[in-house]
CSV table of C-alpha atoms and ligand atoms in Angstrom, one decimal:
chain,number,residue,atom,x,y,z
A,1,MET,CA,-0.4,-0.3,0.1
A,2,ASN,CA,1.0,3.6,-0.4
A,3,ILE,CA,0.5,6.7,2.0
A,4,GLN,CA,-0.3,9.2,0.0
A,5,LEU,CA,1.5,13.2,-0.5
A,6,VAL,CA,1.1,15.2,2.2
A,7,SER,CA,0.2,18.4,0.8
A,8,VAL,CA,0.9,21.2,2.6
A,9,LEU,CA,-0.7,25.4,2.4
A,10,ALA,CA,0.9,27.0,4.4
A,11,ALA,CA,4.9,26.1,5.9
A,12,SER,CA,6.0,29.6,6.0
A,13,VAL,CA,6.6,32.0,8.3
A,14,GLY,CA,6.3,36.1,7.9
A,15,SER,CA,5.6,39.3,9.5
A,16,VAL,CA,1.4,38.8,10.2
A,17,ARG,CA,-1.1,42.0,10.2
A,18,GLN,CA,-2.8,43.2,12.7
A,19,VAL,CA,-6.6,44.9,12.1
A,20,ILE,CA,-7.6,46.6,15.2
A,21,LYS,CA,-10.6,49.0,14.9
A,22,VAL,CA,-12.2,51.6,16.0
A,23,ARG,CA,-15.5,53.4,17.5
A,24,VAL,CA,-15.1,57.4,15.8
A,25,LEU,CA,-17.1,60.0,17.4
A,26,PRO,CA,-17.3,62.8,14.3
A,27,THR,CA,-19.2,66.2,15.3
A,28,ASP,CA,-22.1,67.1,12.8
A,29,SER,CA,-20.3,68.7,11.2
A,30,GLU,CA,-17.1,66.7,11.3
A,31,ALA,CA,-19.8,63.6,9.7
A,32,ALA,CA,-20.7,66.2,6.8
A,33,ALA,CA,-17.4,65.9,5.9
A,34,LEU,CA,-16.8,62.4,5.6
A,35,ASP,CA,-19.9,62.0,4.2
A,36,ALA,CA,-19.0,64.1,1.6
A,37,THR,CA,-15.5,62.3,1.1
A,38,LEU,CA,-16.7,58.7,0.3
A,39,ASN,CA,-19.1,59.9,-1.7
A,40,ALA,CA,-16.2,61.6,-3.6
A,41,CYS,CA,-14.0,58.7,-3.6
A,42,ASN,CA,-16.6,56.5,-4.5
A,43,SER,CA,-18.1,57.9,-7.2
A,44,ALA,CA,-14.8,58.9,-8.0
A,45,ALA,CA,-14.6,54.2,-7.9
A,46,SER,CA,-17.2,54.1,-10.0
A,47,TRP,CA,-16.4,56.8,-12.9
A,48,LEU,CA,-13.2,55.6,-13.1
A,49,SER,CA,-13.8,51.6,-13.0
A,50,ALA,CA,-16.4,52.6,-15.6
A,51,ALA,CA,-13.7,55.0,-17.9
A,52,MET,CA,-11.2,51.8,-17.5
A,53,HIS,CA,-13.5,48.9,-18.4
A,54,LYS,CA,-14.8,51.0,-21.8
A,55,GLN,CA,-10.8,50.9,-22.9
A,56,ARG,CA,-9.3,47.8,-21.8
A,57,ILE,CA,-7.2,49.3,-19.7
A,58,HIS,CA,-7.1,47.5,-15.9
A,59,ARG,CA,-3.6,47.3,-14.7
A,60,LYS,CA,-2.2,49.1,-12.0
A,61,TYR,CA,-0.3,51.6,-13.6
A,62,ASP,CA,-1.6,52.4,-17.4
A,63,ALA,CA,-5.1,53.2,-15.1
A,64,HIS,CA,-2.8,56.0,-12.7
A,65,ARG,CA,-0.5,56.8,-16.0
A,66,HIS,CA,-4.1,57.5,-17.7
A,67,PHE,CA,-7.1,58.4,-15.5
A,68,TYR,CA,-4.9,60.7,-12.7
A,69,THR,CA,-4.8,63.6,-13.2
A,70,GLU,CA,-8.1,63.9,-14.9
A,71,VAL,CA,-10.0,61.3,-11.2
A,72,ARG,CA,-9.0,64.8,-9.6
A,73,ALA,CA,-10.3,67.3,-10.9
A,74,ARG,CA,-13.8,65.6,-11.5
A,75,PHE,CA,-14.0,64.4,-8.2
A,76,GLY,CA,-11.6,66.5,-6.2
A,77,LEU,CA,-9.4,64.8,-5.3
A,78,SER,CA,-6.5,65.6,-3.0
A,79,ALA,CA,-2.3,63.3,-4.7
A,80,GLN,CA,-2.0,60.6,-2.1
A,81,PRO,CA,-6.5,60.1,-2.1
A,82,ALA,CA,-7.1,59.9,-5.8
A,83,ILE,CA,-4.1,57.2,-6.4
A,84,ARG,CA,-5.5,54.9,-3.8
A,85,VAL,CA,-9.3,54.7,-6.0
A,86,ILE,CA,-7.0,53.9,-8.1
A,87,GLY,CA,-4.7,51.3,-6.4
A,88,LYS,CA,-9.2,50.2,-4.7
A,89,VAL,CA,-10.0,49.7,-8.3
A,90,ALA,CA,-7.2,47.3,-10.1
A,91,ASP,CA,-7.4,46.2,-6.4
A,92,ALA,CA,-11.2,45.0,-8.0
A,93,TYR,CA,-10.3,44.1,-11.4
A,94,ALA,CA,-7.8,42.5,-10.0
A,95,SER,CA,-9.3,39.9,-7.9
A,96,LEU,CA,-12.8,39.4,-9.9
A,97,ARG,CA,-10.2,38.3,-13.2
A,98,ALA,CA,-9.6,36.2,-9.9
A,99,ASN,CA,-12.5,35.3,-9.2
A,100,VAL,CA,-13.4,34.8,-13.1
A,101,HIS,CA,-10.2,32.3,-13.8
A,102,ALA,CA,-10.7,30.2,-10.6
A,103,GLY,CA,-14.2,29.1,-12.1
A,104,GLY,CA,-16.1,31.0,-8.9
A,105,TYR,CA,-18.4,32.7,-12.0
A,106,ARG,CA,-19.5,29.4,-13.0
A,107,ALA,CA,-18.5,28.3,-16.9
A,108,PRO,CA,-18.0,30.9,-19.5
A,109,GLY,CA,-20.7,32.1,-21.9
A,110,SER,CA,-23.1,31.6,-18.7
A,111,PRO,CA,-25.0,34.3,-18.1
A,112,ARG,CA,-23.5,35.1,-14.9
A,113,ARG,CA,-20.0,34.9,-16.3
A,114,SER,CA,-20.6,37.9,-18.7
A,115,GLY,CA,-22.9,39.4,-16.2
A,116,MET,CA,-19.7,39.7,-14.1
A,117,ALA,CA,-17.0,40.2,-15.7
A,118,GLY,CA,-19.1,42.2,-18.8
A,119,ALA,CA,-20.0,45.8,-17.2
A,120,PRO,CA,-18.7,47.6,-15.6
A,121,ILE,CA,-16.9,47.3,-11.2
A,122,ARG,CA,-19.7,49.6,-9.2
A,123,PHE,CA,-19.1,50.9,-6.0
A,124,ARG,CA,-21.2,51.9,-3.2
A,125,HIS,CA,-21.4,56.1,-1.8
A,126,ASP,CA,-20.6,54.7,1.7
A,127,ALA,CA,-18.2,51.8,0.5
A,128,ALA,CA,-14.9,52.4,3.1
A,129,GLN,CA,-12.1,54.3,1.3
A,130,PRO,CA,-8.7,53.4,2.2
A,131,PHE,CA,-6.4,56.1,3.9
A,132,ASP,CA,-2.9,56.4,3.9
A,133,ALA,CA,-0.5,57.4,6.7
A,134,ARG,CA,-0.2,61.3,5.1
A,135,CYS,CA,-3.6,61.4,5.1
A,136,LEU,CA,-4.4,60.4,8.2
A,137,SER,CA,-2.8,60.5,11.3
A,138,TRP,CA,-3.3,59.1,15.5
A,139,GLN,CA,-3.0,61.3,18.6
A,140,ILE,CA,-2.7,58.4,21.0
A,141,PRO,CA,-1.9,60.3,24.9
A,142,ASN,CA,0.1,58.0,26.8
A,143,ASP,CA,-1.9,56.8,29.0
A,144,VAL,CA,-2.4,53.6,29.8
A,145,GLY,CA,-5.8,52.4,30.7
A,146,GLY,CA,-6.8,54.7,28.4
A,147,ARG,CA,-9.9,54.2,26.0
A,148,GLU,CA,-9.9,57.7,23.7
A,149,ALA,CA,-7.5,59.3,21.1
A,150,THR,CA,-8.1,61.3,17.8
A,151,VAL,CA,-7.8,61.4,14.2
A,152,SER,CA,-6.3,63.9,11.8
A,153,ILE,CA,-8.0,63.2,8.1
A,154,TRP,CA,-8.0,64.4,4.8
A,155,THR,CA,-12.0,65.3,3.5
A,156,THR,CA,-13.2,67.1,1.0
A,157,HIS,CA,-14.7,70.0,3.0
A,158,GLY,CA,-10.6,69.8,4.0
A,159,ARG,CA,-8.2,68.2,7.3
A,160,LEU,CA,-10.2,67.6,9.8
A,161,LYS,CA,-7.6,68.0,13.2
A,162,ARG,CA,-8.5,66.1,16.8
A,163,VAL,CA,-11.7,63.8,15.8
A,164,ARG,CA,-12.5,61.6,18.6
A,165,VAL,CA,-12.1,57.9,18.5
A,166,LEU,CA,-13.1,55.5,20.8
A,167,ALA,CA,-11.2,51.7,21.3
A,168,ALA,CA,-10.5,49.6,23.7
A,169,SER,CA,-7.1,50.3,25.4
A,170,ARG,CA,-5.7,46.7,24.7
A,171,ASP,CA,-6.1,48.2,21.4
A,172,LEU,CA,-4.8,51.4,21.8
A,173,ALA,CA,-2.0,50.2,23.2
A,174,VAL,CA,-1.0,48.7,20.0
A,175,LEU,CA,-1.6,51.1,17.7
A,176,ARG,CA,0.5,53.1,20.3
A,177,THR,CA,4.0,51.2,19.4
A,178,ARG,CA,3.4,49.8,16.0
A,179,LYS,CA,3.3,50.5,12.6
A,180,ILE,CA,0.2,51.1,11.0
A,181,ALA,CA,0.6,50.2,7.6
A,182,GLU,CA,-2.9,51.2,6.1
A,183,THR,CA,-7.0,52.7,7.6
A,184,ASP,CA,-9.7,51.7,5.9
A,185,LEU,CA,-13.1,54.6,7.2
A,186,ILE,CA,-16.0,52.9,6.8
A,187,HIS,CA,-19.9,53.6,7.9
A,188,ARG,CA,-21.7,50.9,7.9
A,189,ASP,CA,-24.8,51.6,9.9
A,190,GLY,CA,-25.1,54.6,11.0
A,191,LYS,CA,-21.3,53.9,12.8
A,192,TRP,CA,-18.4,55.5,12.6
A,193,LEU,CA,-15.5,52.9,11.8
A,194,LEU,CA,-12.1,53.0,11.1
A,195,TYR,CA,-9.9,49.3,10.3
A,196,ALA,CA,-6.5,50.2,10.5
A,197,THR,CA,-3.7,47.8,10.0
A,198,VAL,CA,-0.3,47.3,11.7
A,199,LYS,CA,2.3,45.3,11.5
A,200,ALA,CA,3.3,42.8,13.6
A,201,PRO,CA,6.9,42.7,15.1
A,202,GLN,CA,8.6,40.6,13.0
A,203,VAL,CA,9.0,37.5,14.6
A,204,THR,CA,12.3,35.4,14.7
A,205,ARG,CA,10.9,30.8,13.3
A,206,ILE,CA,12.3,28.0,15.9
A,207,ASN,CA,13.5,25.9,14.0
A,208,PRO,CA,11.7,22.3,15.0
A,209,VAL,CA,14.5,20.2,16.3
A,210,ASN,CA,12.7,18.4,18.2
A,211,GLY,CA,9.6,17.6,15.2
A,212,PHE,CA,6.3,18.0,15.4
A,213,VAL,CA,3.6,17.8,18.0
A,214,GLY,CA,0.5,16.4,15.6
A,215,VAL,CA,-2.8,17.5,16.8
A,216,ASP,CA,-6.5,15.7,15.2
A,217,LEU,CA,-9.1,17.1,16.0
A,218,GLY,CA,-12.8,15.4,16.2
A,219,ILE,CA,-15.5,15.9,17.0
A,220,VAL,CA,-16.0,13.5,20.3
A,221,ASN,CA,-12.7,15.0,21.2
A,222,ILE,CA,-11.7,18.2,20.1
A,223,ALA,CA,-8.0,17.9,19.7
A,224,THR,CA,-5.6,15.3,20.3
A,225,THR,CA,-2.2,15.5,20.5
A,226,SER,CA,0.8,13.9,19.9
A,227,ASP,CA,1.7,14.1,23.5
A,228,GLY,CA,-1.1,12.6,24.1
A,229,SER,CA,-3.5,16.1,25.9
A,230,ARG,CA,-6.8,15.3,25.1
A,231,VAL,CA,-9.7,18.3,25.2
A,232,SER,CA,-13.1,16.5,25.6
A,233,GLY,CA,-16.2,17.7,23.2
A,234,GLU,CA,-18.8,15.8,25.7
A,235,ARG,CA,-19.3,20.3,27.4
A,236,LEU,CA,-19.9,21.8,24.7
A,237,ASN,CA,-21.0,19.5,22.6
A,238,ARG,CA,-23.2,18.5,25.3
A,239,TYR,CA,-24.0,23.0,25.4
A,240,ARG,CA,-24.5,22.7,21.6
A,241,ARG,CA,-27.5,20.9,21.8
A,242,ARG,CA,-28.7,22.5,24.5
A,243,GLN,CA,-29.2,25.9,22.8
A,244,GLN,CA,-30.4,23.5,19.4
A,245,ARG,CA,-33.9,22.6,22.0
A,246,LEU,CA,-34.2,26.1,22.5
A,247,ARG,CA,-33.4,27.5,19.5
A,248,LYS,CA,-36.5,25.1,18.6
A,249,ARG,CA,-38.7,26.4,20.3
A,250,LEU,CA,-38.7,30.0,20.0
A,251,GLN,CA,-38.5,30.0,15.9
A,252,ALA,CA,-42.4,28.2,17.2
A,253,LYS,CA,-43.0,31.3,18.1
A,254,LYS,CA,-42.3,33.2,15.5
A,255,SER,CA,-42.8,36.7,16.9
A,256,SER,CA,-40.2,39.1,16.4
A,257,SER,CA,-39.3,39.3,21.2
A,258,ALA,CA,-38.9,35.6,20.2
A,259,ARG,CA,-36.1,36.9,16.5
A,260,ARG,CA,-34.5,38.7,19.1
A,261,LEU,CA,-33.6,36.5,21.4
A,262,LEU,CA,-33.3,33.2,19.0
A,263,LYS,CA,-29.9,35.9,17.6
A,264,LYS,CA,-28.6,36.2,20.4
A,265,ARG,CA,-28.5,33.1,21.7
A,266,ARG,CA,-26.4,32.1,18.6
A,267,ARG,CA,-24.0,35.0,19.5
A,268,LYS,CA,-23.9,33.8,22.3
A,269,GLU,CA,-23.2,30.2,21.3
A,270,GLN,CA,-20.2,31.7,19.1
A,271,ARG,CA,-18.7,33.4,21.8
A,272,PHE,CA,-19.0,29.7,23.8
A,273,ALA,CA,-17.1,28.4,20.6
A,274,PHE,CA,-14.6,31.6,19.8
A,275,ASP,CA,-13.9,30.8,24.2
A,276,ILE,CA,-12.8,27.5,23.6
A,277,ASN,CA,-11.0,26.9,19.8
A,278,HIS,CA,-9.4,30.4,21.5
A,279,ARG,CA,-8.0,28.3,25.1
A,280,ILE,CA,-7.2,24.6,22.7
A,281,ALA,CA,-5.2,27.2,20.4
A,282,LYS,CA,-3.1,28.7,23.1
A,283,ARG,CA,-2.0,25.7,24.8
A,284,ILE,CA,-1.3,23.3,21.6
A,285,VAL,CA,1.2,26.2,20.4
A,286,ALA,CA,3.1,27.5,23.4
A,287,GLU,CA,3.5,24.0,24.0
A,288,ALA,CA,4.8,23.5,20.8
A,289,GLN,CA,7.4,26.8,21.9
A,290,ARG,CA,8.6,26.0,25.2
A,291,THR,CA,10.0,22.1,23.4
A,292,GLU,CA,11.2,23.8,20.2
A,293,ARG,CA,8.4,21.9,17.7
A,294,GLY,CA,6.8,23.0,15.1
A,295,ILE,CA,2.7,21.9,14.2
A,296,ALA,CA,1.1,19.7,12.0
A,297,VAL,CA,-2.7,19.8,11.1
A,298,GLU,CA,-4.4,17.9,9.2
A,299,GLN,CA,-5.9,19.8,6.4
A,300,LEU,CA,-9.8,19.7,6.7
A,301,THR,CA,-11.0,19.8,3.1
A,302,GLY,CA,-13.9,17.5,2.8
A,303,ILE,CA,-14.1,16.8,6.3
A,304,ARG,CA,-18.7,16.4,6.0
A,305,GLU,CA,-17.8,14.0,2.8
A,306,ARG,CA,-15.0,12.3,5.2
A,307,VAL,CA,-16.4,11.3,8.8
A,308,ARG,CA,-19.8,9.1,8.4
A,309,LEU,CA,-21.5,9.6,11.9
A,310,ARG,CA,-24.6,9.1,14.2
A,311,LYS,CA,-27.1,11.0,13.1
A,312,PRO,CA,-27.0,12.8,16.8
A,313,GLN,CA,-23.6,13.6,16.2
A,314,ARG,CA,-24.3,15.2,12.8
A,315,ALA,CA,-25.6,17.9,14.3
A,316,THR,CA,-22.1,18.3,16.4
A,317,LEU,CA,-19.7,18.6,13.4
A,318,HIS,CA,-21.6,20.7,10.9
A,319,SER,CA,-21.5,23.5,13.6
A,320,TRP,CA,-18.6,23.3,15.5
A,321,ALA,CA,-15.9,25.6,13.5
A,322,PHE,CA,-13.5,23.4,12.8
A,323,ALA,CA,-12.0,25.7,10.1
A,324,GLN,CA,-11.5,28.3,13.5
A,325,LEU,CA,-9.7,26.2,15.6
A,326,GLY,CA,-7.4,25.2,13.0
A,327,GLY,CA,-6.7,28.6,11.8
A,328,PHE,CA,-6.4,29.8,15.4
A,329,ILE,CA,-3.1,27.7,15.3
A,330,ALA,CA,-2.2,28.5,12.5
A,331,TYR,CA,-2.5,32.2,13.7
A,332,LYS,CA,-1.4,31.6,17.5
A,333,ALA,CA,2.0,29.6,15.8
A,334,GLN,CA,2.9,31.9,12.9
A,335,ALA,CA,2.8,35.4,16.0
A,336,ALA,CA,5.3,32.7,17.7
A,337,GLY,CA,7.4,32.2,15.1
A,338,VAL,CA,6.2,28.2,16.0
A,339,VAL,CA,7.0,26.3,12.6
A,340,PHE,CA,3.3,25.2,11.1
A,341,VAL,CA,2.3,22.4,8.3
A,342,HIS,CA,-0.6,21.0,6.5
A,343,VAL,CA,-1.2,18.0,6.0
A,344,ASP,CA,-3.4,15.2,4.4
A,345,PRO,CA,-5.4,13.8,6.5
A,346,ALA,CA,-5.8,10.6,4.2
A,347,TYR,CA,-5.5,6.9,6.4
A,348,THR,CA,-4.6,8.4,9.9
A,349,SER,CA,-7.2,7.1,11.6
A,350,GLN,CA,-6.8,3.5,10.4
A,351,THR,CA,-2.4,3.2,9.8
A,352,CYS,CA,-0.6,1.7,13.4
A,353,HIS,CA,2.2,4.2,14.5
A,354,ALA,CA,4.1,2.1,15.5
A,355,CYS,CA,5.0,-0.8,12.8
A,356,ARG,CA,2.9,2.2,9.7
A,357,TRP,CA,0.9,-0.9,8.9
A,358,VAL,CA,-2.4,0.6,7.2
A,359,ASP,CA,-5.7,-1.3,8.1
A,360,LYS,CA,-10.0,-0.3,8.8
A,361,ARG,CA,-9.8,-2.7,11.3
A,362,ASN,CA,-7.3,-1.8,13.2
A,363,ARG,CA,-9.8,1.0,14.2
A,364,ARG,CA,-12.1,-0.4,16.8
A,365,SER,CA,-14.0,1.7,18.5
A,366,GLN,CA,-14.2,5.6,18.1
A,367,GLU,CA,-12.0,5.5,21.5
A,368,VAL,CA,-10.1,2.2,20.5
A,369,PHE,CA,-7.1,1.9,18.0
A,370,GLU,CA,-5.8,-2.5,18.5
A,371,CYS,CA,-3.9,-3.3,15.4
A,372,GLY,CA,-3.9,-6.0,13.7
A,373,ARG,CA,-0.1,-7.1,12.4
A,374,CYS,CA,2.7,-5.0,16.1
A,375,GLY,CA,-0.6,-5.7,18.3
A,376,PHE,CA,-0.2,-2.2,20.1
A,377,VAL,CA,-3.3,-0.9,21.6
A,378,GLY,CA,-3.9,2.9,22.1
A,379,HIS,CA,-6.4,5.6,22.4
A,380,ALA,CA,-7.3,5.9,18.5
A,381,ASP,CA,-6.9,10.1,18.8
A,382,HIS,CA,-3.5,9.0,20.2
A,383,ASN,CA,-1.9,7.1,17.2
A,384,ALA,CA,-3.7,9.6,15.3
A,385,ALA,CA,-2.6,12.3,16.3
A,386,ILE,CA,1.2,10.7,15.8
A,387,ASN,CA,1.0,10.3,12.3
A,388,ILE,CA,0.2,13.6,12.2
A,389,ALA,CA,2.7,14.4,13.7
A,390,SER,CA,5.6,12.1,11.3
A,391,ARG,CA,3.4,13.7,8.3
A,392,GLY,CA,5.0,17.2,9.3
A,393,VAL,CA,8.2,16.3,9.9
A,394,GLU,CA,8.2,14.8,6.8
A,395,ARG,CA,6.8,17.8,5.0
A,396,TRP,CA,8.9,20.4,6.7
A,397,GLY,CA,11.9,18.2,5.0
A,398,GLU,CA,10.3,18.4,2.0
A,399,VAL,CA,10.7,22.2,2.1
A,400,THR,CA,13.2,22.7,3.5
A,401,ARG,CA,15.0,21.0,0.8
A,402,PRO,CA,13.2,23.0,-2.3
A,403,HIS,CA,15.2,20.7,-4.9
A,404,ALA,CA,14.7,17.3,-3.6
A,405,ALA,CA,12.5,15.6,-4.9
A,406,PRO,CA,9.1,14.5,-3.1
A,407,THR,CA,9.3,11.1,-1.0
A,408,LEU,CA,6.2,8.8,-2.0
A,409,THR,CA,6.6,6.9,0.9
A,410,ALA,CA,5.3,3.5,0.7
A,411,SER,CA,5.6,0.0,3.4
B,1,ZN,ZN1,1.3,-1.4,14.4
């Protein structure tokens, strides 16, 4: 038999970007100026988009050469906002092309596809607009624990100075100490917001000299590591089943107060899962960092097709945020300099980690793994996690030796 080639999705550690969300509290006249600015920038974007589409110009450089002067003159934009508008439109066309290319808009010639590719992209009058440091600067007071700051921002009505903003003190601390790459101005549900993108400090990669921690994700056990630690899903699954029963009762009522309550419960359930995922990821990454190991997690595409379950478990699987946990681990690993790889999950639960014998019957039950060849007996998820760890080692070997032929493991 052969074990499939291990695939990798993410194996690089670079700089990590973080987005900080801040509430803007403009006065009425400041709000009017912000509103006019978003309007002008998006009218400019829609106009430019139509012009680019008509002349079949899609690259940023060409758009700049042809339309920069006109965009500024027509819409009263200063240099930086005009450049940002051109960038925004060119980026929108680039991602549209990428989507069409990837088949995101169905087959060539289909009505949807020709509709998307055939008409110019339009921008909502209040769509988000990016600002760079020249057009938006921050004044953040130096008091730890403070929540207020001010920004000065370019608008079509002139520069607004010292507009009040409100943020979590932790977020303000980040903005005070890190370099802010760019900031999006957003108007949503009557609220003004700034989304600031900051660069996290470059972290040094920890070479996985002691191998990998393998993580097996599941329903009965949310996460099992190759070290043998397990997080049971029992508490979470019980909570979810209770929420589901409550939801059914509320759904039957159909009143607006029931709808509100439903929404609240759903949010609460998401927060509950979020907290659990957050804690699991933190623990796994800390352990890998301490022991100078990388982390290997199975690639989860197609988990619904792969897992066959009894009925009561099905509901829990569909609502459980597997992808979220994988994403948290990847993100936290990257931020800590821990190497993270995705590996192919095929046969990890049927393969004996001790002698590599693959047989469906090796997995005797949900919990018990018993090898039909060497006689190894152990916890099924733990065995799978050890297999994932060794695939992580193999994968890392391939990634760090780019010119070596990929190894096809057979036994
Ligand atoms: Zn064996």
